[in-house]
Short mmCIF file of N, CA and C in Angstrom, two decimals:
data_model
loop_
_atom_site.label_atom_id
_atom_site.label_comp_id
_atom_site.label_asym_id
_atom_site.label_seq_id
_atom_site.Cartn_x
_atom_site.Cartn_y
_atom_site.Cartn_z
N UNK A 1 133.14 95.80 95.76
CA UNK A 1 131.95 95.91 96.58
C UNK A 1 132.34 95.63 98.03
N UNK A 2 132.07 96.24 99.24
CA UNK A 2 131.91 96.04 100.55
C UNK A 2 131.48 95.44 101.27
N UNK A 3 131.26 94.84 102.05
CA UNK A 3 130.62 93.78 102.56
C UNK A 3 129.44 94.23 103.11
N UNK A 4 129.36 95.86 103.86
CA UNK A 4 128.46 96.22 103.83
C UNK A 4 127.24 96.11 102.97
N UNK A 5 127.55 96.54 101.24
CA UNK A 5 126.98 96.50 100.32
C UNK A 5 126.29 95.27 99.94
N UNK A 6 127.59 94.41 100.17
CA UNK A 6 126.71 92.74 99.92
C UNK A 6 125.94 92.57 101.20
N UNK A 7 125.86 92.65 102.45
CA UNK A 7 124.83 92.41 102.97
C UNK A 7 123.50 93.31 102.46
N UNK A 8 123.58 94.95 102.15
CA UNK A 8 122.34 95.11 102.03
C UNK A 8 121.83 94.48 100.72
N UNK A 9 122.44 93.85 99.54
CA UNK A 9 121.90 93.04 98.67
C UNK A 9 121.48 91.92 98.87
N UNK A 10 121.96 90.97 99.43
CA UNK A 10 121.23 89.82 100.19
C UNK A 10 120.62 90.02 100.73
N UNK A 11 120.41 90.89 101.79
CA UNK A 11 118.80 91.03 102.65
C UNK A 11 117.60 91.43 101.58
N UNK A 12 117.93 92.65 100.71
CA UNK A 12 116.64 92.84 99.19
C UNK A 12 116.68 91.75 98.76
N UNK A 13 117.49 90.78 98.10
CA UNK A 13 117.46 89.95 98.16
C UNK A 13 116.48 88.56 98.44
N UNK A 14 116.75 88.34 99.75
CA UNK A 14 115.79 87.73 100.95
C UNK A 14 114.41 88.06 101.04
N UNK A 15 114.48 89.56 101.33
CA UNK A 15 112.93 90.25 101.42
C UNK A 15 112.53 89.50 99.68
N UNK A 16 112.94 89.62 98.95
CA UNK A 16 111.69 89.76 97.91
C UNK A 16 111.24 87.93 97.66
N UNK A 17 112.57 86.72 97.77
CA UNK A 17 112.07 85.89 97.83
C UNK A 17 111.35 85.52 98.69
N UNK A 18 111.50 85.70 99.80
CA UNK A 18 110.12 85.97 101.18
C UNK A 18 108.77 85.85 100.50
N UNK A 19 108.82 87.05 99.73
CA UNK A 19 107.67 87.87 99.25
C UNK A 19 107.08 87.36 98.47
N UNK A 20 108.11 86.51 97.41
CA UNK A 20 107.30 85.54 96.10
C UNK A 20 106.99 84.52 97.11
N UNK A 21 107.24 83.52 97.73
CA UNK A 21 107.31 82.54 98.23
C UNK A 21 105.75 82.67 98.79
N UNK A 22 105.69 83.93 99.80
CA UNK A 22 104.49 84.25 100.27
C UNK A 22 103.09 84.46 99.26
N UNK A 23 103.33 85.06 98.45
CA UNK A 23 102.52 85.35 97.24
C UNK A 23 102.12 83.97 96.82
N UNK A 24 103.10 83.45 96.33
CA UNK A 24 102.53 81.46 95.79
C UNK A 24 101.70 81.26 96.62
N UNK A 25 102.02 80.89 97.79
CA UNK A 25 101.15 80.20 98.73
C UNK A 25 99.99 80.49 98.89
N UNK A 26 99.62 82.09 98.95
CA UNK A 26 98.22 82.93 99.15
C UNK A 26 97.61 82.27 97.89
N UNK A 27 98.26 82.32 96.92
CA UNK A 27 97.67 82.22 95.18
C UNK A 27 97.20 80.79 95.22
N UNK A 28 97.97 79.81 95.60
CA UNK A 28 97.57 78.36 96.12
C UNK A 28 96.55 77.81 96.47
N UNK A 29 96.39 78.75 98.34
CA UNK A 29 95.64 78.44 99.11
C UNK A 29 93.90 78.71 98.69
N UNK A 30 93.88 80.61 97.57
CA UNK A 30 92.98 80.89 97.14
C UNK A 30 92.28 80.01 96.03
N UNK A 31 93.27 79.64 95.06
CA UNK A 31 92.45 78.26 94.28
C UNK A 31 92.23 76.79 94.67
N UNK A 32 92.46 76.98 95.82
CA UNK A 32 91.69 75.49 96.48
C UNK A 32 90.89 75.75 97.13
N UNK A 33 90.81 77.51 97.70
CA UNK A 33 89.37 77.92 98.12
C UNK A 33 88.10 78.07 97.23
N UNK A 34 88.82 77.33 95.81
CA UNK A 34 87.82 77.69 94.21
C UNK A 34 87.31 79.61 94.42
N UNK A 35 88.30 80.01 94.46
CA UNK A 35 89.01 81.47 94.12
C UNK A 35 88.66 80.92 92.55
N UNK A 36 88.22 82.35 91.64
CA UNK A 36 88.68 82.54 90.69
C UNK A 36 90.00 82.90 90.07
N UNK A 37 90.52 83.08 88.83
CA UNK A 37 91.80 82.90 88.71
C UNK A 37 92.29 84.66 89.16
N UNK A 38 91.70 85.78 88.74
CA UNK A 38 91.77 86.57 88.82
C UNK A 38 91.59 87.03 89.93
N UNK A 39 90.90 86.55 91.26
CA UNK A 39 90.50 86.22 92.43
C UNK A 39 92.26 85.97 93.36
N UNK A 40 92.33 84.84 92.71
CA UNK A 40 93.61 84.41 93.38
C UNK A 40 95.43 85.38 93.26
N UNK A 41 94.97 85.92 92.18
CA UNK A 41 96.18 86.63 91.69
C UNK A 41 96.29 87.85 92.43
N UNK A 42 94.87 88.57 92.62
CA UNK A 42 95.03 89.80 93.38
C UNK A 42 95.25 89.35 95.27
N UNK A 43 94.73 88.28 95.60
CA UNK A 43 95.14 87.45 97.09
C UNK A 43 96.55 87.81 96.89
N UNK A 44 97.16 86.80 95.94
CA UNK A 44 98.71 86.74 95.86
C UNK A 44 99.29 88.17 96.08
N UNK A 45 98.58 89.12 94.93
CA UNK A 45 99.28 90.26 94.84
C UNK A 45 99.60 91.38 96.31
N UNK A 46 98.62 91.04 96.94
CA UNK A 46 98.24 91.98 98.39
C UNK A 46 98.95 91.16 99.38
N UNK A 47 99.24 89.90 99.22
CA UNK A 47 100.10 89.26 100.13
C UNK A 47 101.72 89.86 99.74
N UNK A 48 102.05 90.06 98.91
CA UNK A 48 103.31 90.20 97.91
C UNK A 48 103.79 91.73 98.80
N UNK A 49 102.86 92.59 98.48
CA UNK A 49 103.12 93.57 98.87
C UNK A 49 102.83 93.85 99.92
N UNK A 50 101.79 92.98 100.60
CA UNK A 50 101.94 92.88 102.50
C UNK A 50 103.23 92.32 102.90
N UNK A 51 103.65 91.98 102.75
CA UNK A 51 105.10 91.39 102.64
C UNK A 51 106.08 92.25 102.76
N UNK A 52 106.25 93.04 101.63
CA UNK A 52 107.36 94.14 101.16
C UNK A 52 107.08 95.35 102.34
N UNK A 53 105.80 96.04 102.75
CA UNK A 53 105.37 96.59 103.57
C UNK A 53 106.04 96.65 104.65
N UNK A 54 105.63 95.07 105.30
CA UNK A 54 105.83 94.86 106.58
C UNK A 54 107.70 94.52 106.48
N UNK A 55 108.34 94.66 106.11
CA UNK A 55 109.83 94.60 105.73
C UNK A 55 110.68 95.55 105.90
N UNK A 56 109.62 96.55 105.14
CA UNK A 56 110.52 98.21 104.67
C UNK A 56 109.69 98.91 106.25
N UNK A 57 109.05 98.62 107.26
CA UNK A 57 108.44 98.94 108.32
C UNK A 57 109.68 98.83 109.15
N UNK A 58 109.96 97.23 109.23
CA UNK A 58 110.72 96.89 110.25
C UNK A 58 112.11 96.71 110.13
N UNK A 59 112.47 97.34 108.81
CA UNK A 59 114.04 97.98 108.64
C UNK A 59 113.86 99.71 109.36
N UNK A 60 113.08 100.31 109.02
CA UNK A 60 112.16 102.02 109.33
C UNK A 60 112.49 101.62 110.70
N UNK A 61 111.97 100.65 111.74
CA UNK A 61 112.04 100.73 113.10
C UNK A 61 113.77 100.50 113.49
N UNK A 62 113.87 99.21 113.10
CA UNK A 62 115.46 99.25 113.37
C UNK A 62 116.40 99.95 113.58
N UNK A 63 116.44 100.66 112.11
CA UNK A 63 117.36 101.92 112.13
C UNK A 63 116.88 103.16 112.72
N UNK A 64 115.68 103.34 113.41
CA UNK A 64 115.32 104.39 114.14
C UNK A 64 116.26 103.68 115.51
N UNK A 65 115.96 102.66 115.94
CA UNK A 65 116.30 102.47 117.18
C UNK A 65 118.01 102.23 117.18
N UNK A 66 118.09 102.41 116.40
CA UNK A 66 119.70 102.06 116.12
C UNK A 66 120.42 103.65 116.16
N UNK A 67 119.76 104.53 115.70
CA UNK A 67 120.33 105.68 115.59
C UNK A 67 120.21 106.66 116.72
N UNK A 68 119.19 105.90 117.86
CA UNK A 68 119.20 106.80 119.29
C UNK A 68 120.24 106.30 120.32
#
């Protein structure tokens, strides 16, 4: 493997524990807002993937600006 390669695995990597990490907390914050349970899971879930979103955005910008 390349080192190239291992960096882009550690950054997926990174991004997704980001992403759980972020998700807990939303899921957390929503059942101490007495969120229902099902309530809190979809918080978590839209944070999870607000997350992943805003990630795969600002790799999209990078490598645009990298390639001019």
């Amino acid at each position: 493997m390349s080192d190239h390669s291992a960096v882009i695995l550690l950054s997926c990597a990174l991004v997704i524990l980001t992403g759980v990490l972020i998700a807990v907390a939303a899921g957390c914050l929503a059942r101490r807002d007495q969120a229902s349970y099902p309530a809190s899971i979809t918080r978590a879930a839209a944070a999870f993937t607000g997350t992943l979103t805003l990630a795969g955005a600002l790799v999209t910008a990078i490598t645009n600006m990298a390639q001019r």
